[in-house]
Coordinates of C-alpha atoms in Angstrom, one line a residue:
X1 CA -38.7 -4.4 -28.9
X2 CA -39.7 -2.9 -32.2
X3 CA -37.6 -3.2 -35.4
X4 CA -36.0 0.2 -35.1
X5 CA -34.8 -0.4 -31.5
X6 CA -33.7 -3.9 -32.4
X7 CA -31.5 -2.5 -35.2
X8 CA -30.1 0.1 -32.9
X9 CA -29.2 -2.6 -30.3
X10 CA -27.5 -4.6 -33.0
X11 CA -25.4 -1.6 -34.1
X12 CA -24.5 -1.0 -30.4
X13 CA -23.4 -4.6 -29.9
X14 CA -21.3 -4.5 -33.1
X15 CA -19.5 -1.2 -32.2
X16 CA -19.0 -2.5 -28.6
X17 CA -17.4 -5.7 -29.8
X18 CA -15.2 -3.8 -32.2
X19 CA -14.0 -1.5 -29.5
X20 CA -13.3 -4.5 -27.2
X21 CA -11.2 -6.1 -29.9
X22 CA -9.2 -3.0 -30.7
X23 CA -8.4 -2.2 -27.1
X24 CA -7.4 -5.7 -26.1
X25 CA -3.7 -5.4 -26.7
X26 CA -3.5 -1.9 -25.2
X27 CA -2.3 -2.8 -21.7
X28 CA -1.1 0.3 -20.0
X29 CA 0.5 -1.2 -16.9
X30 CA 2.4 -3.8 -18.9
X31 CA 3.8 -1.1 -21.1
X32 CA 5.3 0.9 -18.3
X33 CA 6.1 -1.7 -15.6
X34 CA 9.6 -1.9 -14.1
X35 CA 11.5 -5.2 -13.6
X36 CA 11.5 -6.3 -9.9
X37 CA 15.3 -6.3 -9.7
X38 CA 15.4 -2.5 -10.0
X39 CA 14.2 -2.3 -6.4
X40 CA 17.1 -4.3 -5.0
X41 CA 19.5 -2.3 -7.2
X42 CA 18.2 0.9 -5.8
X43 CA 18.7 -0.3 -2.2
X44 CA 22.1 -1.8 -3.0
X45 CA 23.2 1.7 -4.2
X46 CA 22.1 3.1 -0.8
X47 CA 19.0 4.8 -2.3
X48 CA 21.4 7.5 -3.7
X49 CA 21.2 6.7 -7.5
X50 CA 18.2 7.2 -9.7
X51 CA 16.8 4.0 -11.2
X52 CA 18.2 3.3 -14.6
X53 CA 15.0 4.0 -16.4
X54 CA 14.8 6.4 -19.4
X55 CA 13.4 6.7 -22.8
X56 CA 15.8 4.1 -24.2
X57 CA 14.6 1.7 -21.5
X58 CA 11.0 2.0 -22.7
X59 CA 12.1 1.9 -26.4
X60 CA 13.4 -1.6 -25.6
X61 CA 9.9 -2.6 -24.4
X62 CA 8.0 -2.7 -27.7
X63 CA 4.2 -2.3 -27.6
X64 CA 2.3 -5.4 -28.6
X65 CA 0.3 -3.6 -31.2
X66 CA 0.8 -1.4 -34.3
X67 CA 0.2 2.1 -33.0
X68 CA -0.5 3.7 -36.4
X69 CA -2.8 0.9 -37.5
X70 CA -4.7 0.8 -34.2
X71 CA -5.1 4.6 -34.3
X72 CA -6.5 4.4 -37.8
X73 CA -8.9 1.7 -36.8
X74 CA -10.1 3.6 -33.8
X75 CA -10.6 6.7 -35.9
X76 CA -12.6 4.7 -38.4
X77 CA -14.7 3.2 -35.6
X78 CA -15.5 6.7 -34.2
X79 CA -16.7 7.9 -37.6
X80 CA -18.8 4.7 -38.1
X81 CA -20.5 5.2 -34.7
X82 CA -21.3 8.8 -35.3
X83 CA -22.5 8.1 -38.9
X84 CA -24.7 5.2 -37.9
X85 CA -26.0 6.2 -34.4
X86 CA -25.8 10.0 -35.0
X87 CA -23.5 12.5 -33.3
X88 CA -26.1 13.3 -30.7
X89 CA -27.0 9.8 -29.6
X90 CA -26.4 9.5 -25.9
X91 CA -25.0 5.9 -25.8
X92 CA -23.0 6.7 -29.0
X93 CA -21.4 9.6 -27.2
X94 CA -20.2 7.3 -24.4
X95 CA -18.8 4.9 -26.9
X96 CA -17.0 7.7 -28.7
X97 CA -15.6 9.1 -25.4
X98 CA -14.0 5.7 -24.8
X99 CA -12.7 5.5 -28.3
X100 CA -11.1 8.9 -27.9
X101 CA -9.5 7.8 -24.6
X102 CA -7.8 4.8 -26.2
X103 CA -6.4 7.1 -28.9
X104 CA -4.9 9.3 -26.2
X105 CA -3.5 6.2 -24.4
X106 CA -1.7 5.1 -27.6
X107 CA -0.2 8.6 -27.9
X108 CA 0.8 8.5 -24.2
X109 CA 2.5 5.1 -24.5
X110 CA 4.4 6.3 -27.6
X111 CA 6.0 9.0 -25.4
X112 CA 7.2 6.9 -22.5
X113 CA 10.2 8.4 -20.8
X114 CA 9.5 12.0 -22.1
X115 CA 7.7 15.1 -20.8
X116 CA 4.8 14.5 -23.2
X117 CA 4.0 11.3 -21.3
X118 CA 3.1 13.3 -18.2
X119 CA 1.0 15.8 -20.1
X120 CA -1.0 13.1 -21.7
X121 CA -1.4 11.3 -18.3
X122 CA -2.9 14.4 -16.9
X123 CA -5.3 14.7 -19.8
X124 CA -6.4 11.1 -19.1
X125 CA -6.4 10.8 -15.3
X126 CA -6.2 14.4 -14.0
X127 CA -3.6 16.0 -11.7
X128 CA -3.1 16.2 -8.0
X129 CA -3.6 19.9 -8.3
X130 CA -7.2 19.4 -9.5
X131 CA -9.9 20.6 -7.1
X132 CA -12.7 18.3 -5.9
X133 CA -16.1 18.8 -7.5
X134 CA -17.9 21.6 -5.7
X135 CA -15.1 22.2 -3.2
X136 CA -12.2 24.7 -3.0
X137 CA -9.6 22.1 -1.9
X138 CA -7.2 20.2 -4.1
X139 CA -6.6 16.5 -4.2
X140 CA -3.1 17.1 -2.7
X141 CA -4.7 18.9 0.3
X142 CA -7.2 16.1 0.9
X143 CA -4.4 13.4 0.4
X144 CA -2.2 15.2 3.0
X145 CA -5.0 15.4 5.5
X146 CA -5.8 11.7 5.2
X147 CA -2.1 10.7 5.3
X148 CA -1.8 12.6 8.6
X149 CA -4.9 10.9 10.1
X150 CA -3.7 7.4 9.1
X151 CA -0.2 8.0 10.5
X152 CA -1.2 8.9 14.0
X153 CA 0.1 6.8 16.9
X154 CA -3.1 4.8 17.3
X155 CA -2.9 3.9 13.6
X156 CA 0.6 2.5 14.0
X157 CA -0.6 0.4 16.9
X158 CA -3.5 -1.0 14.9
X159 CA -1.3 -1.9 12.0
X160 CA 0.6 -4.3 14.3
X161 CA -2.5 -6.4 14.6
X162 CA -2.3 -7.6 11.1
X163 CA 0.9 -9.7 10.7
X164 CA 1.6 -11.1 7.2
X165 CA 1.7 -14.8 8.0
X166 CA -0.1 -16.3 5.0
X167 CA 1.9 -17.5 2.0
X168 CA 0.9 -16.8 -1.6
X169 CA -0.4 -20.3 -2.3
X170 CA -2.6 -20.3 0.8
X171 CA -3.9 -16.8 -0.1
X172 CA -4.9 -18.1 -3.6
X173 CA -6.8 -21.0 -2.0
X174 CA -8.6 -18.9 0.6
X175 CA -9.5 -16.0 -1.8
X176 CA -10.5 -18.4 -4.6
X177 CA -13.0 -20.1 -2.2
X178 CA -14.5 -16.8 -1.1
X179 CA -14.9 -15.4 -4.6
X180 CA -16.1 -18.6 -6.0
X181 CA -19.1 -18.4 -3.7
X182 CA -19.8 -14.8 -4.6
X183 CA -19.5 -15.2 -8.4
X184 CA -22.0 -18.1 -8.5
X185 CA -22.9 -17.9 -12.2
X186 CA -19.6 -17.3 -13.8
X187 CA -16.1 -18.7 -13.8
X188 CA -13.4 -16.5 -12.5
X189 CA -9.9 -17.4 -11.3
X190 CA -7.5 -16.6 -8.5
X191 CA -3.9 -17.6 -9.5
X192 CA -0.3 -17.2 -8.6
X193 CA 1.7 -14.8 -10.7
X194 CA 5.4 -14.0 -11.1
X195 CA 4.8 -11.1 -13.5
X196 CA 3.3 -8.5 -11.2
X197 CA 5.1 -6.0 -9.0
X198 CA 2.2 -5.3 -6.7
X199 CA 1.0 -7.9 -4.2
X200 CA -2.3 -8.4 -6.1
X201 CA -3.7 -7.3 -9.4
X202 CA -6.7 -8.0 -11.7
X203 CA -6.8 -8.9 -15.3
X204 CA -10.3 -9.3 -16.7
X205 CA -11.9 -12.2 -14.7
X206 CA -8.7 -13.2 -13.0
X207 CA -7.2 -12.1 -9.6
X208 CA -3.4 -12.4 -9.7
X209 CA -1.5 -13.0 -6.5
X210 CA 2.2 -12.2 -6.3
X211 CA 3.9 -15.6 -5.7
X212 CA 6.7 -14.0 -3.7
X213 CA 4.6 -12.0 -1.3
X214 CA 3.2 -12.8 2.2
X215 CA -0.3 -11.7 3.3
X216 CA -2.3 -10.9 6.3
X217 CA -6.0 -11.8 6.9
X218 CA -6.8 -8.1 6.4
X219 CA -5.1 -8.2 3.0
X220 CA -7.3 -11.0 1.9
X221 CA -10.4 -9.1 3.1
X222 CA -9.3 -6.1 1.0
X223 CA -8.7 -8.2 -2.1
X224 CA -12.0 -9.9 -1.8
X225 CA -14.0 -6.7 -2.0
X226 CA -11.6 -4.4 -3.9
X227 CA -10.2 -6.8 -6.6
X228 CA -13.1 -9.2 -6.5
X229 CA -16.5 -7.6 -5.9
X230 CA -15.6 -4.4 -7.7
X231 CA -13.0 -5.0 -10.4
X232 CA -13.9 -8.5 -11.4
X233 CA -17.6 -7.9 -10.6
X234 CA -17.9 -4.9 -13.0
X235 CA -16.1 -6.9 -15.7
X236 CA -18.5 -9.8 -15.5
X237 CA -21.5 -7.4 -15.2
X238 CA -20.3 -5.7 -18.4
X239 CA -19.8 -9.0 -20.2
X240 CA -23.4 -9.9 -19.3
X241 CA -24.8 -6.9 -21.2
X242 CA -26.7 -8.0 -24.2
X243 CA -25.7 -5.0 -26.3
X244 CA -23.4 -2.6 -24.4
X245 CA -20.5 -5.0 -24.0
X246 CA -18.0 -2.2 -24.0
X247 CA -18.9 -1.9 -20.3
X248 CA -16.7 -4.9 -19.6
X249 CA -13.5 -3.0 -20.4
X250 CA -12.2 0.3 -18.9
X251 CA -10.5 3.2 -20.5
X252 CA -8.8 5.7 -18.2
X253 CA -12.0 7.8 -17.9
X254 CA -13.5 5.1 -15.7
X255 CA -10.4 4.8 -13.4
X256 CA -11.7 7.2 -10.7
X257 CA -15.1 5.6 -10.5
X258 CA -13.6 2.1 -10.4
X259 CA -10.9 2.7 -7.9
X260 CA -13.0 5.0 -5.7
X261 CA -15.8 2.4 -5.6
X262 CA -13.3 -0.3 -4.6
X263 CA -11.9 1.9 -1.8
X264 CA -15.5 2.7 -0.7
X265 CA -16.3 -1.1 -0.5
X266 CA -13.2 -1.5 1.7
X267 CA -14.6 1.1 4.1
X268 CA -18.2 -0.2 4.1
X269 CA -17.1 -3.7 4.8
X270 CA -14.6 -2.6 7.4
X271 CA -11.9 -4.5 5.5
X272 CA -9.3 -1.7 5.2
X273 CA -6.6 -0.9 7.8
X274 CA -4.9 2.4 8.7
X275 CA -1.8 1.2 6.9
X276 CA -3.7 0.4 3.7
X277 CA -5.6 3.7 3.8
X278 CA -2.3 5.6 4.3
X279 CA -0.7 4.0 1.3
X280 CA -3.6 5.1 -0.8
X281 CA -3.5 8.6 0.5
X282 CA 0.2 8.9 0.2
X283 CA 0.0 8.3 -3.6
X284 CA -1.6 11.8 -4.1
X285 CA 1.5 13.5 -2.5
X286 CA 3.8 11.4 -4.6
X287 CA 2.0 12.4 -7.8
X288 CA 2.0 16.1 -6.8
X289 CA 5.7 16.1 -6.0
X290 CA 6.6 14.3 -9.3
X291 CA 4.4 16.6 -11.3
X292 CA 6.2 19.6 -9.8
X293 CA 9.7 18.4 -10.6
X294 CA 10.8 16.3 -7.7
X295 CA 13.0 13.4 -8.8
X296 CA 12.6 9.7 -7.7
X297 CA 15.1 10.0 -4.8
X298 CA 13.4 13.2 -3.4
X299 CA 10.0 11.6 -3.4
X300 CA 11.4 8.4 -1.9
X301 CA 13.2 10.4 0.9
X302 CA 10.0 12.4 1.6
X303 CA 8.2 9.2 2.5
X304 CA 11.1 7.8 4.5
X305 CA 11.0 11.1 6.5
X306 CA 7.3 10.4 7.1
X307 CA 8.3 7.1 8.8
X308 CA 7.2 4.9 5.9
X309 CA 9.3 1.7 5.6
X310 CA 12.0 1.5 2.9
X311 CA 9.9 -1.0 0.9
X312 CA 6.6 1.0 1.1
X313 CA 8.5 4.3 0.3
X314 CA 10.0 2.7 -2.8
X315 CA 6.7 1.1 -4.0
X316 CA 4.6 4.3 -3.7
X317 CA 7.3 6.2 -5.5
X318 CA 7.8 3.6 -8.2
X319 CA 4.1 3.5 -9.0
X320 CA 4.1 7.2 -9.8
X321 CA 7.3 7.3 -11.9
X322 CA 6.3 4.4 -14.2
X323 CA 6.3 5.6 -17.8
X324 CA 7.5 9.1 -16.9
X325 CA 10.9 10.5 -16.1
X326 CA 12.8 9.6 -12.9
X327 CA 14.4 13.1 -13.0
X328 CA 10.9 14.5 -12.3
X329 CA 8.3 16.6 -14.1
X330 CA 6.6 13.8 -16.0
X331 CA 4.8 11.0 -14.2
X332 CA 1.9 8.5 -14.3
X333 CA -1.0 10.3 -12.5
X334 CA -3.4 7.4 -12.2
X335 CA -2.8 7.1 -8.5
X336 CA -4.9 10.2 -7.7
X337 CA -7.9 8.1 -8.8
X338 CA -8.3 6.3 -5.5
X339 CA -8.8 9.4 -3.3
X340 CA -10.6 11.4 -6.0
X341 CA -12.9 8.5 -6.9
X342 CA -13.7 7.7 -3.3
X343 CA -14.9 11.3 -2.7
X344 CA -16.9 11.3 -6.0
X345 CA -18.6 7.9 -5.2
X346 CA -19.6 9.1 -1.7
X347 CA -20.9 12.3 -3.0
X348 CA -22.8 10.6 -5.9
X349 CA -24.5 8.3 -3.4
X350 CA -25.4 11.2 -1.0
X351 CA -26.7 13.2 -3.9
X352 CA -28.8 10.3 -5.3
X353 CA -30.4 9.9 -1.8
X354 CA -30.9 13.7 -1.4
X355 CA -32.5 13.9 -4.8
X356 CA -34.9 11.1 -4.2
X357 CA -33.5 8.7 -6.8
X358 CA -31.6 6.0 -4.8
X359 CA -32.3 3.6 -7.7
X360 CA -29.2 5.1 -9.4
X361 CA -26.9 3.7 -6.7
X362 CA -26.7 0.1 -7.9
X363 CA -25.9 1.4 -11.4
X364 CA -22.3 2.0 -10.0
X365 CA -21.8 -1.8 -10.6
X366 CA -23.3 -1.9 -14.1
X367 CA -19.9 -2.2 -15.6
X368 CA -16.7 -0.1 -16.2
X369 CA -18.2 3.4 -16.3
X370 CA -17.6 7.0 -15.3
X371 CA -20.0 8.4 -12.7
X372 CA -21.2 11.0 -15.1
X373 CA -22.3 8.2 -17.4
X374 CA -24.9 6.9 -15.0
X375 CA -27.9 9.0 -15.8
X376 CA -27.6 8.1 -19.5
X377 CA -27.0 4.4 -18.7
X378 CA -30.0 4.3 -16.3
X379 CA -32.3 5.6 -18.9
X380 CA -31.1 3.0 -21.3
X381 CA -31.7 0.4 -18.6
X382 CA -35.2 1.7 -18.2
X383 CA -35.7 1.3 -21.9
X384 CA -34.6 -2.3 -21.9
X385 CA -31.4 -1.7 -23.8
X386 CA -29.1 -2.5 -20.9
X387 CA -29.4 -5.3 -18.3
X388 CA -29.1 -4.6 -14.6
X389 CA -25.9 -5.7 -12.8
X390 CA -25.8 -9.4 -12.2
X391 CA -23.4 -9.2 -9.2
X392 CA -24.1 -6.7 -6.5
X393 CA -22.6 -6.5 -3.0
X394 CA -25.3 -7.1 -0.4
X395 CA -25.5 -3.5 0.7
X396 CA -26.0 -2.4 -2.9
X397 CA -28.5 -5.1 -3.7
X398 CA -30.7 -4.1 -0.9
X399 CA -29.7 -0.5 -0.5
X400 CA -32.1 0.4 2.3
X401 CA -29.3 0.0 4.8
X402 CA -27.0 2.1 2.6
X403 CA -29.6 4.8 2.4
X404 CA -29.9 4.9 6.2
X405 CA -26.1 4.9 6.7
X406 CA -25.5 7.8 4.2
X407 CA -28.7 9.5 5.4
X408 CA -27.3 9.7 9.0
X409 CA -23.8 10.6 7.7
X410 CA -25.3 13.5 5.7
X411 CA -27.5 14.6 8.5
X412 CA -24.6 14.7 10.9
X413 CA -22.3 16.5 8.5
X414 CA -23.3 20.0 9.8
X415 CA -22.6 19.3 13.4
X416 CA -20.0 21.6 15.0
X417 CA -17.2 19.0 15.4
X418 CA -15.0 21.6 17.2
X419 CA -17.6 22.0 19.9
X420 CA -18.1 18.2 20.2
X421 CA -14.3 17.7 20.6
X422 CA -14.2 20.3 23.4
X423 CA -17.0 18.4 25.2
X424 CA -15.3 15.1 25.1
X425 CA -11.8 16.4 25.8
X426 CA -13.1 17.7 29.1
X427 CA -14.2 14.1 29.9
X428 CA -10.9 12.6 28.7
X429 CA -8.9 14.7 31.2
X430 CA -9.2 11.9 33.8
X431 CA -7.2 9.6 31.6
X432 CA -3.4 10.0 32.3
X433 CA -0.8 10.9 29.7
X434 CA -3.2 11.2 26.8
X435 CA -1.9 12.9 23.7
X436 CA -4.5 14.4 21.3
X437 CA -5.0 11.8 18.5
X438 CA -6.7 14.1 16.0
X439 CA -6.2 17.8 15.3
X440 CA -9.1 20.1 15.9
X441 CA -11.1 21.4 13.0
X442 CA -9.4 24.8 13.2
X443 CA -6.0 23.1 13.1
X444 CA -6.8 21.2 9.9
X445 CA -8.5 24.1 8.2
X446 CA -10.2 21.6 5.9
X447 CA -13.9 21.2 5.5
X448 CA -15.7 18.1 4.4
X449 CA -15.9 17.8 0.6
X450 CA -19.1 19.3 -0.8
X451 CA -21.6 17.4 -2.9

């Protein structure tokens, strides 16, 4: 590495470390989380009263950082990056994009419980009314189609095969053993937590398990690949970067790539279940309804009418109204990231294969990144500025099988499914009392997302 490139890498490392330091206390989910007792209060009131969450509620949850001082420091960092690396430097632009995101996040958190919170959330994460890249359909339309598929009678039957019989302590032991083997060169932890609302969550190199929850074997399979291989894995891969250490932390612009990749791993490893897939898909409908003015009770009742349990209906609704207004019109839109990101990851992989550059595929695990960053990051990797990902799931380490799988899937994509269904439905007539499990293509009026 010549002197000029060495100085460049030193600057990149300095700016990366500064960004990591400044963003450390900005914890979005901690700033908008609801206490667990609100759920029981909601049910005790017969699900007829809005949760007691408003602007005053959030004002009583002070942010663990000085907003004005942090904004000033981030602005100064942006100016320093552009002055030192140049406004047109490719990696500098990615750093600046993340700096700008954190400045928006601070603004959003300063408007918790107000209409402005929802507007800024859309600017950061997008909206359920957004269309998929290269396709005419919205995320809400795709979410509705998936929710329908994952709520068919066969799906309900399969969900019964996954009883929650594992206590939290045992879940920690089993998951810790599995992930300890996967992360062979780094220390990571799986621990019990009383401070999370969800059943599992990730913080840096730690997987947190809700101490009050029970789990199925399928749950642990999901957590291993979703929380472990993807979220912890990309954190550790980012930390292993010699210069671009900012790849170890994620601003909202990376949410879709991260969550979509995690869902994709659930599918590729056959870890997910229809119930899990439905919960992910239902989140898009919840966001869309809240964005369009539905209040907490209306969204909750919508899911109850869709035969979701009381607990699941509350949880999916609560996730969306965090930080926003329980009366509707302002909500936390991050939950569209799972479906949106899944489609974007699949189409990225298909496009990399079709374009003859499958070498881009493992770059998805380089760190916390947005998919559109990958060409720039790959070039930096080729120049020796970035290190390759230390931890890769087996199918991404040797991606020949992935190439074959997606190659077949792409090749079959143009087959007339309507005609195929008619062919097999004629054969199925000998089976008594069979109800159609899936709608025909003309009933769904929804084409596969385009590349």
